PDB file of C-alpha atoms in Angstrom:
ATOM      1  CA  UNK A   1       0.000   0.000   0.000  1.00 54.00           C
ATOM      2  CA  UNK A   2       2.650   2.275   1.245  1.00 56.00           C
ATOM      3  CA  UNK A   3       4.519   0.923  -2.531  1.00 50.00           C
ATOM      4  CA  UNK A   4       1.606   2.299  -4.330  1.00 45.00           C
ATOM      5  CA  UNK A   5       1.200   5.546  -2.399  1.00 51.00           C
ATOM      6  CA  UNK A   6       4.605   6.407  -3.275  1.00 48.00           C
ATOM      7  CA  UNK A   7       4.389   5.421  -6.907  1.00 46.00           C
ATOM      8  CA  UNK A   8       1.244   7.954  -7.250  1.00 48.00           C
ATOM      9  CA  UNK A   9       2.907  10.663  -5.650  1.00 52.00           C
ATOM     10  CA  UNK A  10       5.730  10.271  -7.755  1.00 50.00           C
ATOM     11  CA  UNK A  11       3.530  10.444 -10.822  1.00 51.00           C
ATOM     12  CA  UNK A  12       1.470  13.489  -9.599  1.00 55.00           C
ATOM     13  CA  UNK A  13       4.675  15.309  -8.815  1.00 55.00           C
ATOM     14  CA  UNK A  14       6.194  14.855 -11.982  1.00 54.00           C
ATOM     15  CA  UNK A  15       3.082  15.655 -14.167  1.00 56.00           C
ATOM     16  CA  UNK A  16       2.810  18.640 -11.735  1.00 55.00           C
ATOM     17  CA  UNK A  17       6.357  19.613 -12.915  1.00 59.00           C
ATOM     18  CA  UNK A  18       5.492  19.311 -16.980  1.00 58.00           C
ATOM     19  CA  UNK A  19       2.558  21.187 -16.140  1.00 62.00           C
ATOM     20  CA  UNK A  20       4.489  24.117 -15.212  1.00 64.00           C
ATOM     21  CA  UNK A  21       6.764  24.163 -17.714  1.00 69.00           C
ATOM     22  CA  UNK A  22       6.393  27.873 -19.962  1.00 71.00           C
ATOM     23  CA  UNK A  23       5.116  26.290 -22.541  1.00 68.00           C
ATOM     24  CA  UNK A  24       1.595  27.385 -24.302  1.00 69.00           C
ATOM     25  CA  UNK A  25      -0.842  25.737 -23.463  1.00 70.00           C
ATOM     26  CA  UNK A  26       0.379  24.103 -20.421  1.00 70.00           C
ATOM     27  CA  UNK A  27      -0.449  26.017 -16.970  1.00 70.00           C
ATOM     28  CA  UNK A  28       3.357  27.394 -17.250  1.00 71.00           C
ATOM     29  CA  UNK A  29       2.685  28.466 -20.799  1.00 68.00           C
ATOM     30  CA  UNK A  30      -0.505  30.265 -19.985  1.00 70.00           C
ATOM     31  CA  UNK A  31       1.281  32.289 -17.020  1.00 77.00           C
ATOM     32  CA  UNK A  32       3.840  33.345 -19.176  1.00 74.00           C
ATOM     33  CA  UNK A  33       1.171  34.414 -22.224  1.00 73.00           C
ATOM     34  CA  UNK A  34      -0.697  36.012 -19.222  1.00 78.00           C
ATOM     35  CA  UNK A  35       3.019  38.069 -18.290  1.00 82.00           C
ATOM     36  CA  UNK A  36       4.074  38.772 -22.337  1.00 77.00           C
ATOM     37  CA  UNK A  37       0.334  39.842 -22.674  1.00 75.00           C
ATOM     38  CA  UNK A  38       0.969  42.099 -20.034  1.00 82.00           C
ATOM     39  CA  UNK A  39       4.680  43.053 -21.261  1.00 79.00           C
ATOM     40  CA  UNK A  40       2.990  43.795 -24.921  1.00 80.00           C
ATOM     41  CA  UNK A  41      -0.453  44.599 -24.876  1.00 79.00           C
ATOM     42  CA  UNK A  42      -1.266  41.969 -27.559  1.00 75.00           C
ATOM     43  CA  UNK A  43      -3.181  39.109 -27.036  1.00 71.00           C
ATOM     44  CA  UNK A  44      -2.290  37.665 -30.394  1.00 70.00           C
ATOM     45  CA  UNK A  45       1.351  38.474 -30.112  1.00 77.00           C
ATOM     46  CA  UNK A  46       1.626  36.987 -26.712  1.00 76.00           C
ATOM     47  CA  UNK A  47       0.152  34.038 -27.232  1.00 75.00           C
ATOM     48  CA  UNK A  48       2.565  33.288 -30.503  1.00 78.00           C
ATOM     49  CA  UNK A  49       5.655  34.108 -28.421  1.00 79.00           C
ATOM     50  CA  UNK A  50       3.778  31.610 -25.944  1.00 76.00           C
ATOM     51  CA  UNK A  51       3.054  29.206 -28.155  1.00 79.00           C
ATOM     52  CA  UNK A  52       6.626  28.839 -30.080  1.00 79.00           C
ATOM     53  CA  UNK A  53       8.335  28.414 -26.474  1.00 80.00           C
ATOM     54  CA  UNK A  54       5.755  25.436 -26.447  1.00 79.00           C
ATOM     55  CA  UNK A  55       6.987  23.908 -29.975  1.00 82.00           C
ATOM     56  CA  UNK A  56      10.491  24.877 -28.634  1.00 83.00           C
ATOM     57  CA  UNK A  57      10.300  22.388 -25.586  1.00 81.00           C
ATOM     58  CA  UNK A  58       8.223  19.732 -27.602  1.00 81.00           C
ATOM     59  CA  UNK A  59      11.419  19.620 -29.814  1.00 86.00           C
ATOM     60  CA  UNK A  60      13.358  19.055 -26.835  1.00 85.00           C
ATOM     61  CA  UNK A  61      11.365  16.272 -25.511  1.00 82.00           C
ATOM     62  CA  UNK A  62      11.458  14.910 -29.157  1.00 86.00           C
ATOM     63  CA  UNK A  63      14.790  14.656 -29.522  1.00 89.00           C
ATOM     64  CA  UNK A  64      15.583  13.019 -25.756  1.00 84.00           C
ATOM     65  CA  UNK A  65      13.163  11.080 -27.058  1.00 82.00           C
ATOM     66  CA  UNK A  66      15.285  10.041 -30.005  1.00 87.00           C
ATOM     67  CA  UNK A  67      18.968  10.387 -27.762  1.00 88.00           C
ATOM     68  CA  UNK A  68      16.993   7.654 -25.455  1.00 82.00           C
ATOM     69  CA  UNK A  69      16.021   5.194 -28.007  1.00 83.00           C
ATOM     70  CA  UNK A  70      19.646   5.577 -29.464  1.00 84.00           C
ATOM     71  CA  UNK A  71      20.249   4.745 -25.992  1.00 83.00           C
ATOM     72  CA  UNK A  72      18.394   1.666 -26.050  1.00 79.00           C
ATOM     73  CA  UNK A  73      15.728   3.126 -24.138  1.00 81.00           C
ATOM     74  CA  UNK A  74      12.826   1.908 -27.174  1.00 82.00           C
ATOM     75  CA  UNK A  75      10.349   2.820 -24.747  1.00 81.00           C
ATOM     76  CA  UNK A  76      11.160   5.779 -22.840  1.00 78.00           C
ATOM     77  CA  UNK A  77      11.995   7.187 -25.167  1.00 81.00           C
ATOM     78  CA  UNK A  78       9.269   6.491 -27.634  1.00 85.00           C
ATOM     79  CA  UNK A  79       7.190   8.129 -24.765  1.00 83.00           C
ATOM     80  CA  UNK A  80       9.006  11.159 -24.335  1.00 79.00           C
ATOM     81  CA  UNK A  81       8.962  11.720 -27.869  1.00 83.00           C
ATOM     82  CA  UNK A  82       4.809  11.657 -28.218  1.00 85.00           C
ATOM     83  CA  UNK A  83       4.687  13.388 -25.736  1.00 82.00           C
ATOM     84  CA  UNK A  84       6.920  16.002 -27.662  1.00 79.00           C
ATOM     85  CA  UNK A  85       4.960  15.727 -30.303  1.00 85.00           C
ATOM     86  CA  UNK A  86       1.694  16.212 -28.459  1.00 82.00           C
ATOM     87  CA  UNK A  87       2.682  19.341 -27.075  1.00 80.00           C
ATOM     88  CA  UNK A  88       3.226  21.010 -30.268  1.00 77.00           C
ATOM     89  CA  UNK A  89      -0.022  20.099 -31.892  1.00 80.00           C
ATOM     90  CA  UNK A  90      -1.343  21.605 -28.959  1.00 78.00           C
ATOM     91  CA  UNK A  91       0.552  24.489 -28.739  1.00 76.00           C
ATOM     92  CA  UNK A  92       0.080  25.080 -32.464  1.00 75.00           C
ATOM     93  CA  UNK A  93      -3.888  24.433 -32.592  1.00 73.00           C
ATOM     94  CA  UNK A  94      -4.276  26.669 -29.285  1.00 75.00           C
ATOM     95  CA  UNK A  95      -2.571  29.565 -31.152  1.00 74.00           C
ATOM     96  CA  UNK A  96      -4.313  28.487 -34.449  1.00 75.00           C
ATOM     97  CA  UNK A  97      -7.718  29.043 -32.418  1.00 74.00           C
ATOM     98  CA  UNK A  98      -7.240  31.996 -31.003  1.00 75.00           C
ATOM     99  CA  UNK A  99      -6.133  33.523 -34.431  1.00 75.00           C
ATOM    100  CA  UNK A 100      -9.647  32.178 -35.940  1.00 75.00           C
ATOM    101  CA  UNK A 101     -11.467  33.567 -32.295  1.00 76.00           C
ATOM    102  CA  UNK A 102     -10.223  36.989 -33.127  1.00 76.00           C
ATOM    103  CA  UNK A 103     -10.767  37.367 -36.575  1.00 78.00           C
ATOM    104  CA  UNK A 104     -14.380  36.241 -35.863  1.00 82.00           C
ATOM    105  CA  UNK A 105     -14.539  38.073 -32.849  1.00 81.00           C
ATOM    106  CA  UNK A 106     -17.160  41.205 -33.829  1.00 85.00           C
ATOM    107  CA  UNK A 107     -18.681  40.005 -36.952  1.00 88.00           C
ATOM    108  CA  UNK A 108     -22.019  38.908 -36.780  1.00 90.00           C
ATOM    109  CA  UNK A 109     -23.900  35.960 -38.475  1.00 90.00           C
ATOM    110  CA  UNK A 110     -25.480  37.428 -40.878  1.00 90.00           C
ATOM    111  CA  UNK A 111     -22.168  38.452 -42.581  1.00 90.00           C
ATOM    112  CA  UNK A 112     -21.296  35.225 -43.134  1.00 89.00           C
ATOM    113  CA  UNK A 113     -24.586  32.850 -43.259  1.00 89.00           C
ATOM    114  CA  UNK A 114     -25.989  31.122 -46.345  1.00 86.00           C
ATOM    115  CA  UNK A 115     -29.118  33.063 -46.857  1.00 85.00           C
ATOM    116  CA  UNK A 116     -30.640  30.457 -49.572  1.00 80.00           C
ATOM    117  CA  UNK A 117     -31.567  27.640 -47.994  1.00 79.00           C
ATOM    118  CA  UNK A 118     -33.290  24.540 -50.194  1.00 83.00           C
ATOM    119  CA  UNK A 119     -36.137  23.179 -48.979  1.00 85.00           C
ATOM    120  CA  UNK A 120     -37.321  19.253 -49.194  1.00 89.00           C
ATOM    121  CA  UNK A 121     -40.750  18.279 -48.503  1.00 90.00           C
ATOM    122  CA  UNK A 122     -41.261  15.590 -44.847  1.00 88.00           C
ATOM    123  CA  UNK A 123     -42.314  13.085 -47.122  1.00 90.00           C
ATOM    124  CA  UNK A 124     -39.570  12.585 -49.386  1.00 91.00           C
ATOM    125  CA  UNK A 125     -37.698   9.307 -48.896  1.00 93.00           C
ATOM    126  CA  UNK A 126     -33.747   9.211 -49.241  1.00 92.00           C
ATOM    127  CA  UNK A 127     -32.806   7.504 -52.264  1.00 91.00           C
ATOM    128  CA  UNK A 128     -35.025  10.504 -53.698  1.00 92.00           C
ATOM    129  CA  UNK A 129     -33.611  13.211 -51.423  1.00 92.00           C
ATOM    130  CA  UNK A 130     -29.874  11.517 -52.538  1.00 91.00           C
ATOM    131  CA  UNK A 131     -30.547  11.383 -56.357  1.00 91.00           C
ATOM    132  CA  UNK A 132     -32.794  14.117 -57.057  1.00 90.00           C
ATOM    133  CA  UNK A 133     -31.224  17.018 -54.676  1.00 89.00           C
ATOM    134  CA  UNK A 134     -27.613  15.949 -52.892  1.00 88.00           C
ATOM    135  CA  UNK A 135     -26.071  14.546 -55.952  1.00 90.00           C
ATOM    136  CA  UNK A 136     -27.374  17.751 -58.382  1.00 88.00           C
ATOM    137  CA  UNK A 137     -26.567  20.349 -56.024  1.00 84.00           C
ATOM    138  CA  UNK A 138     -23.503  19.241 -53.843  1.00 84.00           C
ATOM    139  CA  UNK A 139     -25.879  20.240 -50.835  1.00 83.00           C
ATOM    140  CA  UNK A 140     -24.777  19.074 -47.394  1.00 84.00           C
ATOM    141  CA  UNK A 141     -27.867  19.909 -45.642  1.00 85.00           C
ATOM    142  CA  UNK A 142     -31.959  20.796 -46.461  1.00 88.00           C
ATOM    143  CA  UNK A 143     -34.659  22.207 -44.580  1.00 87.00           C
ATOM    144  CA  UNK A 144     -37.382  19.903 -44.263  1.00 88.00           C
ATOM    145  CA  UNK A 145     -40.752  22.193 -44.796  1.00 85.00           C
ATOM    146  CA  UNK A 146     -44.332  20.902 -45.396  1.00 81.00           C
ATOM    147  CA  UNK A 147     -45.712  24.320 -47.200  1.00 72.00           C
ATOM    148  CA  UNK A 148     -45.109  27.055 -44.970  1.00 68.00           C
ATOM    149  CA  UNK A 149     -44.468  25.407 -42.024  1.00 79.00           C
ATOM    150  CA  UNK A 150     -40.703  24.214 -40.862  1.00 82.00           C
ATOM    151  CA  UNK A 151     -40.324  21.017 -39.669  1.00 85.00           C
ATOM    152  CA  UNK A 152     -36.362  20.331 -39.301  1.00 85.00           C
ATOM    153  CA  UNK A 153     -33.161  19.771 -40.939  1.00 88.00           C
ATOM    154  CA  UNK A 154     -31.422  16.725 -43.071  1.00 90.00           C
ATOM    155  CA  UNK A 155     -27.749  16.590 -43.138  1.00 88.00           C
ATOM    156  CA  UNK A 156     -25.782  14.156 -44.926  1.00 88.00           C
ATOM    157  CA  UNK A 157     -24.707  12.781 -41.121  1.00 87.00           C
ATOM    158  CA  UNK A 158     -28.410  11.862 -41.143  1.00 89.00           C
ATOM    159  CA  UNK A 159     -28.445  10.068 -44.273  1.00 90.00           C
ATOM    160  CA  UNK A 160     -25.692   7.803 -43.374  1.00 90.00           C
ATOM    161  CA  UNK A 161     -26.450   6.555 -40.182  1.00 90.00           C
ATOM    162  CA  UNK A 162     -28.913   4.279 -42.235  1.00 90.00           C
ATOM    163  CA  UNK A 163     -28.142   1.738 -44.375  1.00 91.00           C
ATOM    164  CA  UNK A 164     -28.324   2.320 -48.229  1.00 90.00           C
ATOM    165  CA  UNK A 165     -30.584  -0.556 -48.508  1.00 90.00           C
ATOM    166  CA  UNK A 166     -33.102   1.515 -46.598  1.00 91.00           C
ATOM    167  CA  UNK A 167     -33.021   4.262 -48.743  1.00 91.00           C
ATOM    168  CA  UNK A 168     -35.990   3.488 -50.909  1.00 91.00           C
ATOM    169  CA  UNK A 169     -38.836   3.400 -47.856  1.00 91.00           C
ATOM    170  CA  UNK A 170     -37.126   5.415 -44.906  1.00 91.00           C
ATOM    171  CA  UNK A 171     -38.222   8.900 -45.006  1.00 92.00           C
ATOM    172  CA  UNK A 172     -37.148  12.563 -44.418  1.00 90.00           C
ATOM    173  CA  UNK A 173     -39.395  13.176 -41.907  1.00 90.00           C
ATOM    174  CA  UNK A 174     -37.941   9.664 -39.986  1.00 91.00           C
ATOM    175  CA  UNK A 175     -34.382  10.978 -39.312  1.00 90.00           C
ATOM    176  CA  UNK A 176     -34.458  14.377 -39.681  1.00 90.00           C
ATOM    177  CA  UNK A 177     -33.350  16.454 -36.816  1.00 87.00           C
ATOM    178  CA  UNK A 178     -36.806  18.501 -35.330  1.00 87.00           C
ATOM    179  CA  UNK A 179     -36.679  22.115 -35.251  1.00 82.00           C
ATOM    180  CA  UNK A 180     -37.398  22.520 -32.015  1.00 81.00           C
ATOM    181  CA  UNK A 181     -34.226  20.325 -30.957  1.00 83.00           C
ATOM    182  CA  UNK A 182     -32.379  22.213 -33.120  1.00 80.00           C
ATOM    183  CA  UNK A 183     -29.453  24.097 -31.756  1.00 83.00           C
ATOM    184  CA  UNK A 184     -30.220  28.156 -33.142  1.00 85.00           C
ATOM    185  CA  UNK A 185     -28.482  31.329 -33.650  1.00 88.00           C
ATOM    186  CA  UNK A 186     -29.692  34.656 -34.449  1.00 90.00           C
ATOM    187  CA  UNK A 187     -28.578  36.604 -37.247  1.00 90.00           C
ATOM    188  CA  UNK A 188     -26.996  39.249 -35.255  1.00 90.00           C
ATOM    189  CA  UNK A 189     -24.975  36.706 -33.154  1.00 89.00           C
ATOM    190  CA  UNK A 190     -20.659  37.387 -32.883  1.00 90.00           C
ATOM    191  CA  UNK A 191     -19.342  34.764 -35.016  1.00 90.00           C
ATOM    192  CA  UNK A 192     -16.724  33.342 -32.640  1.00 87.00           C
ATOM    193  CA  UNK A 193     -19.492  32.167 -30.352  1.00 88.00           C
ATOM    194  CA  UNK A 194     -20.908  30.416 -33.490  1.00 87.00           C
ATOM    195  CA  UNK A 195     -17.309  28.603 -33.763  1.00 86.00           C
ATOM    196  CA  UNK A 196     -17.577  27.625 -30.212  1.00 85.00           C
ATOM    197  CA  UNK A 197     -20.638  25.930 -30.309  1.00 85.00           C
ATOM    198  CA  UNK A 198     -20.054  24.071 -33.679  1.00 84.00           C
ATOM    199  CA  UNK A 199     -16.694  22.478 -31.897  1.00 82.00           C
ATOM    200  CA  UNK A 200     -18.659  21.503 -28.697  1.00 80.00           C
ATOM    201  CA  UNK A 201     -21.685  20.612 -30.043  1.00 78.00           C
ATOM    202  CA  UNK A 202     -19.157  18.173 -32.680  1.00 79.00           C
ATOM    203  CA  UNK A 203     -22.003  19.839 -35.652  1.00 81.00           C
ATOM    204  CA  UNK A 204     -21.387  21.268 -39.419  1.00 83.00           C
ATOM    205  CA  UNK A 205     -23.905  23.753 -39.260  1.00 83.00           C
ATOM    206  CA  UNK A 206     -25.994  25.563 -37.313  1.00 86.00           C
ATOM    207  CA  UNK A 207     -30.093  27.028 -38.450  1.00 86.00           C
ATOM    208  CA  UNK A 208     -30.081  30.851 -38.196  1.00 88.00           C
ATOM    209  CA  UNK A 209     -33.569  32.092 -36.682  1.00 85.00           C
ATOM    210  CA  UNK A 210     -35.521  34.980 -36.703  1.00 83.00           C
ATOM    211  CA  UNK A 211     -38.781  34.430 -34.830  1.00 77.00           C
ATOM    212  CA  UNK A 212     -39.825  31.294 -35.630  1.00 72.00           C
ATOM    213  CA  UNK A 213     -38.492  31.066 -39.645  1.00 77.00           C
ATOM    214  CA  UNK A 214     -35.047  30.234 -40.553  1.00 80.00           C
ATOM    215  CA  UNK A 215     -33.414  32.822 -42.770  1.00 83.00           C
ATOM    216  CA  UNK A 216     -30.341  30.947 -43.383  1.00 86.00           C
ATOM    217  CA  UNK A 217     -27.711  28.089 -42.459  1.00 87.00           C
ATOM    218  CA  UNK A 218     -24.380  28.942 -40.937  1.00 89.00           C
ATOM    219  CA  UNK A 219     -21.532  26.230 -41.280  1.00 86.00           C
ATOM    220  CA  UNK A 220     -17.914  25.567 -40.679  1.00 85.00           C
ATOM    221  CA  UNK A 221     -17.195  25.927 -44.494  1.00 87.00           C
ATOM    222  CA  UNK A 222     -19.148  29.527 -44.477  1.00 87.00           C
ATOM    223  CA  UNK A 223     -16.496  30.474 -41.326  1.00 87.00           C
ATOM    224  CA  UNK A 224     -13.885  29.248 -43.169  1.00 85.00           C
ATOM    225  CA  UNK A 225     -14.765  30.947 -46.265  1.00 86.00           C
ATOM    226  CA  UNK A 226     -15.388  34.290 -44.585  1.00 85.00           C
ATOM    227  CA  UNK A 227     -11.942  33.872 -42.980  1.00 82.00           C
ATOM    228  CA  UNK A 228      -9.867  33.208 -46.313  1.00 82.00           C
ATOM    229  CA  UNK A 229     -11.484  36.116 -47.945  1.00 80.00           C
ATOM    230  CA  UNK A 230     -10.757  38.612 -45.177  1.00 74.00           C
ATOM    231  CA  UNK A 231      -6.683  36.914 -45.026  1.00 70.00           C
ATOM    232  CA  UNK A 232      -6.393  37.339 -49.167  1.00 68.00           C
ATOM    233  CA  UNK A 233      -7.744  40.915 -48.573  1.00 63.00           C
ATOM    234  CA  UNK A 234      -5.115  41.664 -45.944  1.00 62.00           C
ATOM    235  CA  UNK A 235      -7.959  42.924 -43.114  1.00 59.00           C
TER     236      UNK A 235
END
């Protein structure tokens, strides 16, 4: 017991120690972003100066990592070395995120949003929905709408959660996701909170909603779109 107790406290100490190193985004790394931000006045500045000490001391574990297997160390130092290379992934997606926060930071939805939306009828089944709209337009996702009134939304994650050979008698209306359920944003919402919720929520796209109609669809490819144009454009 006393054996075990001592092996766990070793473990927590030394993952308590990596944790601190000044490495973004490690608890060290976000102190020192937190003293550069200070130092600077830029966010965006600090956390690159941040995040490149955190590459710099992944490429140090990477190559102990590679001295140790030289070493004869195989496993050690294959260790040391993903965890290297974990740490700058993270330290480069962390800074890659904040870049995309702040560049979405202020605009609103409706700068960005795909206003025309196609509509399928509830009663459609999917080889039809497949054949007849998907494979013509390129269309991830539909509105399902009986007349006036909206019902939900299709995506192609939808579609493929049943098997093909169900296509010709499973219906829209069967799988599609209800409006009500849906997860909304408002035209006039900041754009970075629209990122936010398509990476927690795991989604594509997201209904936009005035009152109870959907004007439009935002998506991860609209983001991404609105973000290349404004880089090319230099703003």
């Amino acid at each position: 017991m006393i054996a075990v107790s001592f092996w766990l406290g070793s473990i927590n100490l030394v993952l308590g120690v990596f944790n601190l190193l000044p490495g973004f985004p490690l608890d060290g790394g976000l102190v020192l972003r937190s003293i550069l931000w200070w130092l600077s006045g830029n966010l965006r500045r600090a956390t690159k100066w941040a995040s490149n000490a955190g590459r710099g001391i992944s490429f140090l574990f990477i190559l102990g990592g590679i001295w140790l297997i030289f070493s004869g160390l195989w496993f050690s130092g294959l260790w040391l070395a993903f965890i290297g290379w974990f740490l700058g992934n993270a330290a480069v997606g962390s800074y890659r995120q904040l870049t995309l926060q702040q560049m979405l930071q202020g605009h609103a939805v409706s700068e960005a949003m795909t206003r025309d939306c196609l509509t399928v009828p509830p009663d459609l089944t999917l080889d039809r929905l497949v054949n007849e709209y998907i494979l013509p337009s390129g269309y991830h996702y539909f509105v399902v709408a009986s007349e006036s009134h909206i019902q939900g939304l299709i995506t192609l994650k939808n579609i493929r959660a049943v098997p093909q050979k169900m296509w010709a008698t499973k219906k829209v209306t069967e799988i599609m996701a209800p409006f009500k359920k849906l997860k909304q944003v408002r035209p006039d919402e900041d754009l970075a909170s629209v990122m936010s919720i398509l990476s927690q929520e795991e989604i594509n796209q997201l209904p936009v909603v005035e009152g109870d109609n959907i004007v439009g669809i935002i998506s991860r490819e609209n983001l991404l779109a609105f973000i290349n144009i404004r880089d090319k454009l230099g703003m």
